[in-house]
mmCIF file of C-alpha atoms and ligand atoms in Angstrom:
data_model
loop_
_atom_site.group_PDB
_atom_site.id
_atom_site.type_symbol
_atom_site.label_atom_id
_atom_site.label_comp_id
_atom_site.label_asym_id
_atom_site.label_seq_id
_atom_site.Cartn_x
_atom_site.Cartn_y
_atom_site.Cartn_z
ATOM 1 C CA MET A 1 24.046 -5.223 -9.080
ATOM 2 C CA LYS A 2 22.951 -1.494 -8.539
ATOM 3 C CA LEU A 3 24.454 -0.830 -11.919
ATOM 4 C CA PHE A 4 22.218 -3.608 -13.168
ATOM 5 C CA ILE A 5 19.139 -2.383 -11.544
ATOM 6 C CA PHE A 6 19.720 1.024 -12.833
ATOM 7 C CA PHE A 7 19.791 -0.266 -16.397
ATOM 8 C CA ALA A 8 16.645 -2.372 -16.066
ATOM 9 C CA LEU A 9 14.730 0.497 -14.603
ATOM 10 C CA THR A 10 16.058 2.946 -17.197
ATOM 11 C CA PHE A 11 14.959 0.349 -19.793
ATOM 12 C CA ILE A 12 11.468 0.268 -18.046
ATOM 13 C CA PHE A 13 11.006 4.083 -18.270
ATOM 14 C CA ASN A 14 12.044 4.334 -21.536
ATOM 15 C CA PHE A 15 9.871 1.766 -23.005
ATOM 16 C CA TYR A 16 6.857 0.774 -20.944
ATOM 17 C CA SER A 17 3.865 2.875 -20.350
ATOM 18 C CA TYR A 18 2.873 0.786 -17.122
ATOM 19 C CA ALA A 19 6.095 1.755 -15.455
ATOM 20 C CA SER A 20 6.494 5.219 -16.570
ATOM 21 C CA ASP A 21 4.949 6.320 -13.440
ATOM 22 C CA LEU A 22 6.445 3.995 -11.347
ATOM 23 C CA PRO A 23 9.514 5.382 -9.453
ATOM 24 C CA ASN A 24 12.221 2.827 -7.689
ATOM 25 C CA THR A 25 12.320 3.939 -4.304
ATOM 26 C CA PRO A 26 13.956 1.035 -2.510
ATOM 27 C CA VAL A 27 13.198 2.380 1.093
ATOM 28 C CA PRO A 28 11.001 1.523 4.060
ATOM 29 C CA GLY A 29 7.567 2.147 2.999
ATOM 30 C CA GLY A 30 8.689 2.135 -0.676
ATOM 31 C CA ILE A 31 8.680 -0.235 -3.827
ATOM 32 C CA ALA A 32 11.675 -1.898 -5.224
ATOM 33 C CA THR A 33 11.088 -2.514 -9.086
ATOM 34 C CA ILE A 34 13.854 -5.390 -9.912
ATOM 35 C CA SER A 35 14.608 -7.329 -13.240
ATOM 36 C CA ILE A 36 14.306 -10.840 -13.093
ATOM 37 C CA GLY A 37 15.029 -11.708 -16.716
ATOM 38 C CA GLN A 38 13.690 -13.393 -19.867
ATOM 39 C CA PHE A 39 11.974 -16.583 -19.240
ATOM 40 C CA SER A 40 9.212 -18.261 -20.972
ATOM 41 C CA THR A 41 7.354 -19.496 -17.966
ATOM 42 C CA ALA A 42 6.289 -17.130 -15.233
ATOM 43 C CA PRO A 43 8.850 -16.906 -12.389
ATOM 44 C CA LEU A 44 7.651 -17.262 -8.747
ATOM 45 C CA VAL A 45 9.164 -14.482 -6.605
ATOM 46 C CA LYS A 46 9.064 -14.428 -2.858
ATOM 47 C CA TYR A 47 10.456 -11.956 -0.481
ATOM 48 C CA LYS A 48 10.765 -13.122 2.859
ATOM 49 C CA GLY A 49 8.646 -15.966 2.127
ATOM 50 C CA LYS A 50 5.988 -14.128 0.518
ATOM 51 C CA ARG A 51 4.707 -13.903 -2.865
ATOM 52 C CA VAL A 52 5.680 -10.868 -4.961
ATOM 53 C CA MET A 53 3.841 -9.152 -7.788
ATOM 54 C CA THR A 54 5.747 -9.968 -11.172
ATOM 55 C CA ILE A 55 5.036 -8.292 -14.356
ATOM 56 C CA GLN A 56 6.247 -9.225 -17.795
ATOM 57 C CA ASP A 57 7.093 -6.723 -20.518
ATOM 58 C CA ASN A 58 8.697 -7.692 -23.961
ATOM 59 C CA ASN A 59 9.574 -11.146 -22.491
ATOM 60 C CA ASN A 60 11.397 -9.746 -19.599
ATOM 61 C CA TRP A 61 10.075 -10.372 -16.054
ATOM 62 C CA TYR A 62 9.956 -7.586 -13.354
ATOM 63 C CA ALA A 63 9.365 -8.031 -9.492
ATOM 64 C CA LEU A 64 7.566 -5.254 -7.766
ATOM 65 C CA VAL A 65 8.534 -5.606 -4.270
ATOM 66 C CA GLY A 66 6.697 -3.822 -1.441
ATOM 67 C CA ILE A 67 9.101 -2.789 1.637
ATOM 68 C CA GLY A 68 7.746 -2.521 5.151
ATOM 69 C CA LEU A 69 8.102 0.619 7.175
ATOM 70 C CA SER A 70 9.703 -1.019 10.068
ATOM 71 C CA GLU A 71 12.303 -2.763 7.762
ATOM 72 C CA SER A 72 15.933 -1.826 8.369
ATOM 73 C CA PRO A 73 18.139 -0.713 5.552
ATOM 74 C CA GLY A 74 20.793 -2.976 3.951
ATOM 75 C CA GLN A 75 21.194 -6.128 1.526
ATOM 76 C CA LYS A 76 17.912 -8.287 1.022
ATOM 77 C CA HIS A 77 17.324 -10.820 -1.202
ATOM 78 C CA LEU A 78 14.527 -12.063 -3.388
ATOM 79 C CA ASP A 79 14.029 -15.986 -3.867
ATOM 80 C CA VAL A 80 13.398 -16.782 -7.581
ATOM 81 C CA HIS A 81 11.787 -20.045 -8.590
ATOM 82 C CA ILE A 82 11.607 -20.532 -12.337
ATOM 83 C CA ALA A 83 10.511 -23.995 -13.487
ATOM 84 C CA THR A 84 12.486 -26.407 -11.436
ATOM 85 C CA THR A 85 15.519 -24.083 -10.790
ATOM 86 C CA LYS A 86 15.735 -21.833 -7.666
ATOM 87 C CA ASN A 87 18.114 -18.754 -7.192
ATOM 88 C CA LYS A 88 18.747 -15.584 -5.451
ATOM 89 C CA ILE A 89 18.592 -12.037 -6.712
ATOM 90 C CA ASP A 90 19.974 -9.577 -3.999
ATOM 91 C CA PHE A 91 18.922 -5.782 -3.832
ATOM 92 C CA ASN A 92 19.553 -2.998 -1.248
ATOM 93 C CA ILE A 93 17.214 -1.199 0.792
ATOM 94 C CA LYS A 94 18.359 2.541 1.391
ATOM 95 C CA ASN A 95 17.578 4.795 4.361
ATOM 96 C CA HIS A 96 14.757 7.248 4.628
ATOM 97 C CA LYS A 97 13.642 9.699 7.326
ATOM 98 C CA TYR A 98 10.270 10.539 7.821
ATOM 99 C CA GLU A 99 8.865 13.576 9.524
ATOM 100 C CA SER A 100 7.008 13.791 13.017
ATOM 101 C CA GLN A 101 3.786 14.621 13.867
ATOM 102 C CA TYR A 102 1.925 15.505 17.241
ATOM 103 C CA ILE A 103 -1.667 14.855 17.122
ATOM 104 C CA THR A 104 -4.028 15.783 20.198
ATOM 105 C CA LEU A 105 -7.244 13.939 20.806
ATOM 106 C CA LYS A 106 -10.079 15.374 22.826
ATOM 107 C CA THR A 107 -10.358 12.112 24.935
ATOM 108 C CA ASN A 108 -7.940 9.434 25.462
ATOM 109 C CA LYS A 109 -10.612 6.797 24.489
ATOM 110 C CA HIS A 110 -8.518 5.890 21.457
ATOM 111 C CA VAL A 111 -5.212 6.152 23.233
ATOM 112 C CA ASN A 112 -5.740 4.150 26.367
ATOM 113 C CA LEU A 113 -7.868 1.731 25.356
ATOM 114 C CA SER A 114 -10.470 -0.178 27.784
ATOM 115 C CA LYS A 115 -10.139 -4.006 27.913
ATOM 116 C CA ALA A 116 -13.591 -4.539 25.609
ATOM 117 C CA ASN A 117 -12.013 -2.045 23.083
ATOM 118 C CA LEU A 118 -8.584 -3.671 22.928
ATOM 119 C CA ASP A 119 -10.421 -7.008 22.355
ATOM 120 C CA ARG A 120 -12.389 -5.672 19.493
ATOM 121 C CA HIS A 121 -9.376 -4.069 18.012
ATOM 122 C CA TYR A 122 -7.576 -7.369 18.092
ATOM 123 C CA LYS A 123 -10.216 -9.264 16.218
ATOM 124 C CA GLU A 124 -10.377 -6.324 13.644
ATOM 125 C CA LYS A 125 -6.609 -6.230 13.156
ATOM 126 C CA ALA A 126 -6.682 -10.018 12.223
ATOM 127 C CA ARG A 127 -9.260 -9.332 9.750
ATOM 128 C CA SER A 128 -7.355 -6.412 8.302
ATOM 129 C CA ARG A 129 -4.168 -8.532 8.313
ATOM 130 C CA THR A 130 -5.916 -11.355 6.390
ATOM 131 C CA ALA A 131 -7.336 -9.111 3.915
ATOM 132 C CA LEU A 132 -3.967 -7.279 3.305
ATOM 133 C CA ASN A 133 -2.029 -10.367 2.891
ATOM 134 C CA ASN A 134 -4.197 -12.067 0.426
ATOM 135 C CA TRP A 135 -2.850 -13.143 -2.707
ATOM 136 C CA GLN A 136 -5.079 -13.673 -6.178
ATOM 137 C CA GLU A 137 -3.241 -14.856 -9.244
ATOM 138 C CA ILE A 138 -4.629 -12.037 -11.321
ATOM 139 C CA PRO A 139 -2.481 -10.587 -13.812
ATOM 140 C CA LEU A 140 -2.672 -6.831 -13.799
ATOM 141 C CA SER A 141 -2.448 -4.611 -16.884
ATOM 142 C CA THR A 142 -1.659 -1.589 -15.056
ATOM 143 C CA ILE A 143 -0.395 -0.676 -11.522
ATOM 144 C CA THR A 144 -1.354 3.100 -12.041
ATOM 145 C CA LEU A 145 -3.875 4.154 -9.615
ATOM 146 C CA LYS A 146 -6.491 6.865 -9.881
ATOM 147 C CA SER A 147 -7.212 9.123 -6.913
ATOM 148 C CA PRO A 148 -9.789 7.741 -4.842
ATOM 149 C CA THR A 149 -11.432 11.197 -3.917
ATOM 150 C CA LYS A 150 -11.097 14.749 -4.277
ATOM 151 C CA GLY A 151 -9.361 16.663 -1.556
ATOM 152 C CA VAL A 152 -6.108 17.918 -0.178
ATOM 153 C CA ILE A 153 -3.665 15.469 1.288
ATOM 154 C CA SER A 154 -3.482 16.745 4.879
ATOM 155 C CA SER A 155 -0.995 14.011 6.198
ATOM 156 C CA PRO A 156 1.578 12.315 4.169
ATOM 157 C CA PHE A 157 2.743 8.666 4.203
ATOM 158 C CA GLY A 158 5.249 7.639 6.812
ATOM 159 C CA LEU A 159 4.838 10.062 9.557
ATOM 160 C CA ARG A 160 6.012 9.279 13.012
ATOM 161 C CA ARG A 161 3.093 9.971 14.900
ATOM 162 C CA PHE A 162 2.559 10.737 18.681
ATOM 163 C CA TYR A 163 -1.415 11.009 19.968
ATOM 164 C CA ASN A 164 -1.558 12.902 23.079
ATOM 165 C CA LYS A 165 2.251 12.713 23.333
ATOM 166 C CA GLN A 166 2.129 9.019 23.104
ATOM 167 C CA PRO A 167 4.217 7.219 20.215
ATOM 168 C CA ARG A 168 2.471 5.073 18.004
ATOM 169 C CA LYS A 169 3.044 3.345 14.667
ATOM 170 C CA PRO A 170 4.028 5.711 11.694
ATOM 171 C CA HIS A 171 1.429 6.739 9.412
ATOM 172 C CA SER A 172 0.791 3.723 7.108
ATOM 173 C CA GLY A 173 -1.289 5.669 4.346
ATOM 174 C CA ILE A 174 -2.051 9.038 3.377
ATOM 175 C CA ASP A 175 -4.796 11.389 4.715
ATOM 176 C CA ILE A 176 -6.836 13.144 2.026
ATOM 177 C CA ALA A 177 -9.170 15.939 3.709
ATOM 178 C CA ALA A 178 -12.422 16.633 2.283
ATOM 179 C CA PRO A 179 -16.081 17.553 3.354
ATOM 180 C CA THR A 180 -18.080 14.474 5.147
ATOM 181 C CA GLY A 181 -20.216 12.862 2.069
ATOM 182 C CA THR A 182 -17.398 13.236 -0.710
ATOM 183 C CA PRO A 183 -17.772 10.388 -3.057
ATOM 184 C CA ILE A 184 -14.694 7.852 -2.942
ATOM 185 C CA TYR A 185 -14.148 5.778 -5.962
ATOM 186 C CA ALA A 186 -12.212 2.622 -6.663
ATOM 187 C CA PRO A 187 -8.726 3.564 -8.137
ATOM 188 C CA LEU A 188 -8.306 0.286 -10.036
ATOM 189 C CA ALA A 189 -10.663 -2.656 -10.625
ATOM 190 C CA GLY A 190 -11.035 -5.474 -7.761
ATOM 191 C CA THR A 191 -12.775 -7.361 -5.251
ATOM 192 C CA VAL A 192 -14.022 -6.038 -2.163
ATOM 193 C CA THR A 193 -12.579 -8.843 0.145
ATOM 194 C CA GLU A 194 -13.597 -7.080 3.566
ATOM 195 C CA GLU A 195 -15.658 -4.491 4.935
ATOM 196 C CA GLY A 196 -17.079 -3.290 8.352
ATOM 197 C CA ASN A 197 -16.971 -0.868 11.196
ATOM 198 C CA PHE A 198 -13.781 -0.960 12.824
ATOM 199 C CA PHE A 199 -12.702 0.915 16.268
ATOM 200 C CA PHE A 200 -9.718 2.802 14.903
ATOM 201 C CA ASN A 201 -10.584 2.739 11.056
ATOM 202 C CA GLY A 202 -14.244 3.391 11.376
ATOM 203 C CA ASN A 203 -16.131 2.382 8.414
ATOM 204 C CA VAL A 204 -13.343 0.550 6.204
ATOM 205 C CA ILE A 205 -13.140 -1.356 2.990
ATOM 206 C CA PHE A 206 -10.370 -3.583 1.558
ATOM 207 C CA ILE A 207 -10.245 -3.892 -2.079
ATOM 208 C CA ASP A 208 -8.117 -6.871 -3.698
ATOM 209 C CA HIS A 209 -6.680 -6.052 -7.166
ATOM 210 C CA GLY A 210 -4.690 -9.023 -7.496
ATOM 211 C CA HIS A 211 -1.078 -10.131 -7.182
ATOM 212 C CA GLY A 212 -0.813 -8.835 -3.680
ATOM 213 C CA LEU A 213 -1.847 -5.560 -4.338
ATOM 214 C CA ILE A 214 -4.658 -4.449 -1.927
ATOM 215 C CA THR A 215 -6.020 -1.105 -0.926
ATOM 216 C CA MET A 216 -7.892 0.145 2.174
ATOM 217 C CA TYR A 217 -10.399 3.072 2.794
ATOM 218 C CA CYS A 218 -10.939 4.293 6.340
ATOM 219 C CA HIS A 219 -13.107 6.707 8.291
ATOM 220 C CA GLN A 220 -15.820 6.760 5.556
ATOM 221 C CA ASP A 221 -19.203 7.877 6.419
ATOM 222 C CA GLU A 222 -20.726 4.972 4.690
ATOM 223 C CA ASN A 223 -19.401 1.789 3.131
ATOM 224 C CA LEU A 224 -21.207 1.568 -0.353
ATOM 225 C CA VAL A 225 -19.923 -1.726 -1.579
ATOM 226 C CA LYS A 226 -20.334 -5.191 0.013
ATOM 227 C CA LYS A 227 -17.810 -8.040 0.742
ATOM 228 C CA GLY A 228 -17.223 -10.347 -2.098
ATOM 229 C CA GLN A 229 -18.401 -7.480 -4.419
ATOM 230 C CA LYS A 230 -16.085 -6.666 -7.653
ATOM 231 C CA VAL A 231 -15.579 -3.147 -8.584
ATOM 232 C CA LYS A 232 -14.419 -1.476 -11.766
ATOM 233 C CA GLN A 233 -12.116 1.502 -11.911
ATOM 234 C CA GLY A 234 -14.260 4.728 -11.005
ATOM 235 C CA ASP A 235 -16.868 2.533 -9.106
ATOM 236 C CA LEU A 236 -18.388 4.590 -6.405
ATOM 237 C CA ILE A 237 -17.320 2.566 -3.259
ATOM 238 C CA GLY A 238 -18.139 4.885 -0.253
ATOM 239 C CA LYS A 239 -18.210 8.407 1.423
ATOM 240 C CA VAL A 240 -15.682 10.524 3.102
ATOM 241 C CA GLY A 241 -16.199 10.663 6.742
ATOM 242 C CA SER A 242 -15.290 11.039 10.317
ATOM 243 C CA THR A 243 -15.997 7.538 11.895
ATOM 244 C CA GLY A 244 -13.062 5.769 14.050
ATOM 245 C CA ARG A 245 -10.034 7.595 15.486
ATOM 246 C CA VAL A 246 -9.993 10.980 13.572
ATOM 247 C CA THR A 247 -9.805 14.647 14.306
ATOM 248 C CA GLY A 248 -11.647 15.521 11.304
ATOM 249 C CA PRO A 249 -13.495 14.206 8.102
ATOM 250 C CA HIS A 250 -10.713 12.688 5.677
ATOM 251 C CA LEU A 251 -10.018 9.543 3.789
ATOM 252 C CA HIS A 252 -7.192 7.540 5.203
ATOM 253 C CA TRP A 253 -5.969 5.498 2.073
ATOM 254 C CA GLY A 254 -3.730 2.829 2.674
ATOM 255 C CA VAL A 255 -2.008 0.641 -0.284
ATOM 256 C CA SER A 256 -0.525 -2.714 0.497
ATOM 257 C CA LEU A 257 1.877 -4.582 -1.718
ATOM 258 C CA ASN A 258 3.093 -8.223 -0.659
ATOM 259 C CA GLY A 259 1.357 -7.513 2.956
ATOM 260 C CA ASN A 260 3.660 -4.226 3.272
ATOM 261 C CA MET A 261 1.844 -0.783 3.405
ATOM 262 C CA VAL A 262 3.688 1.403 0.933
ATOM 263 C CA ASP A 263 3.346 4.948 0.105
ATOM 264 C CA PRO A 264 0.083 5.281 -1.994
ATOM 265 C CA LEU A 265 1.861 8.492 -4.079
ATOM 266 C CA LEU A 266 4.338 5.980 -5.511
ATOM 267 C CA LEU A 267 1.428 4.404 -7.725
ATOM 268 C CA THR A 268 -0.782 7.497 -8.119
ATOM 269 C CA PRO A 269 0.711 10.227 -10.429
ATOM 270 C CA GLU A 270 -2.245 12.453 -10.229
ATOM 271 C CA LEU A 271 -1.795 12.816 -6.386
ATOM 272 C CA ARG A 272 1.988 12.661 -6.765
ATOM 273 C CA GLU A 273 1.715 15.880 -9.091
ATOM 274 C CA LYS A 274 -0.764 17.676 -6.746
ATOM 275 C CA ALA A 275 1.674 16.906 -3.796
ATOM 276 C CA HIS A 276 4.473 18.575 -5.402
ATOM 277 C CA LYS A 277 2.774 21.762 -6.377
HETATM 278 ZN ZN1 ZN B 1 -4.450 8.454 8.048
#
């Protein structure tokens, strides 16, 4: 099976522009690209009961599977429905070790939450979850994202973080440090499905690009788009700020695929090149 995936990927890298920038990184927080086969009707692919993005090229279908940061390595499977047939395709999640980071905050307001703040946070978390798990049947012409803002990556994806020495969830996005007011642009066309001022995320917006690809923008000085608004790639959507749980102005950028936060750099060659310089 591994060999099969390898050949399928070699095929994609060689022939298809949309996939040339897509590394196959079947690790927690990564994306697995899996060949489904040639079918005249679109396959319906699910991972752990959730719809997965599929892309057709040259009659061959591929599934792009977002893998959760908390998933354990090992053999997994996709459920594939084609017309009236059902089958399973196995794939493997490899191990990956992310670095640790220790962050000191001036106050414990965002570490030990009051009852009121905790209640508020739970409500906002539910809104985030709904936005991140949405499915829109929109075929994507590209999954290559443009960098949403200019700046320096100050914190990579996957860091295991400690706030005032207390362990918290690993970093589920990347931080791009930039001065307050720096414009933020839509990296791909989509619809704003949620926005607001959240306790941890500050001024936040969620953009749904279709087929389970959703991006989020946190700590903005200002949200410049409204819920329900359609945006094109390159549209101004907000400004870098320091609202919510932060130590300085930056954009926390999250990318979700089938409800799992994945490393934004995997879909953003522009930023990947910068990070590796
Ligand atoms: Zn962040």
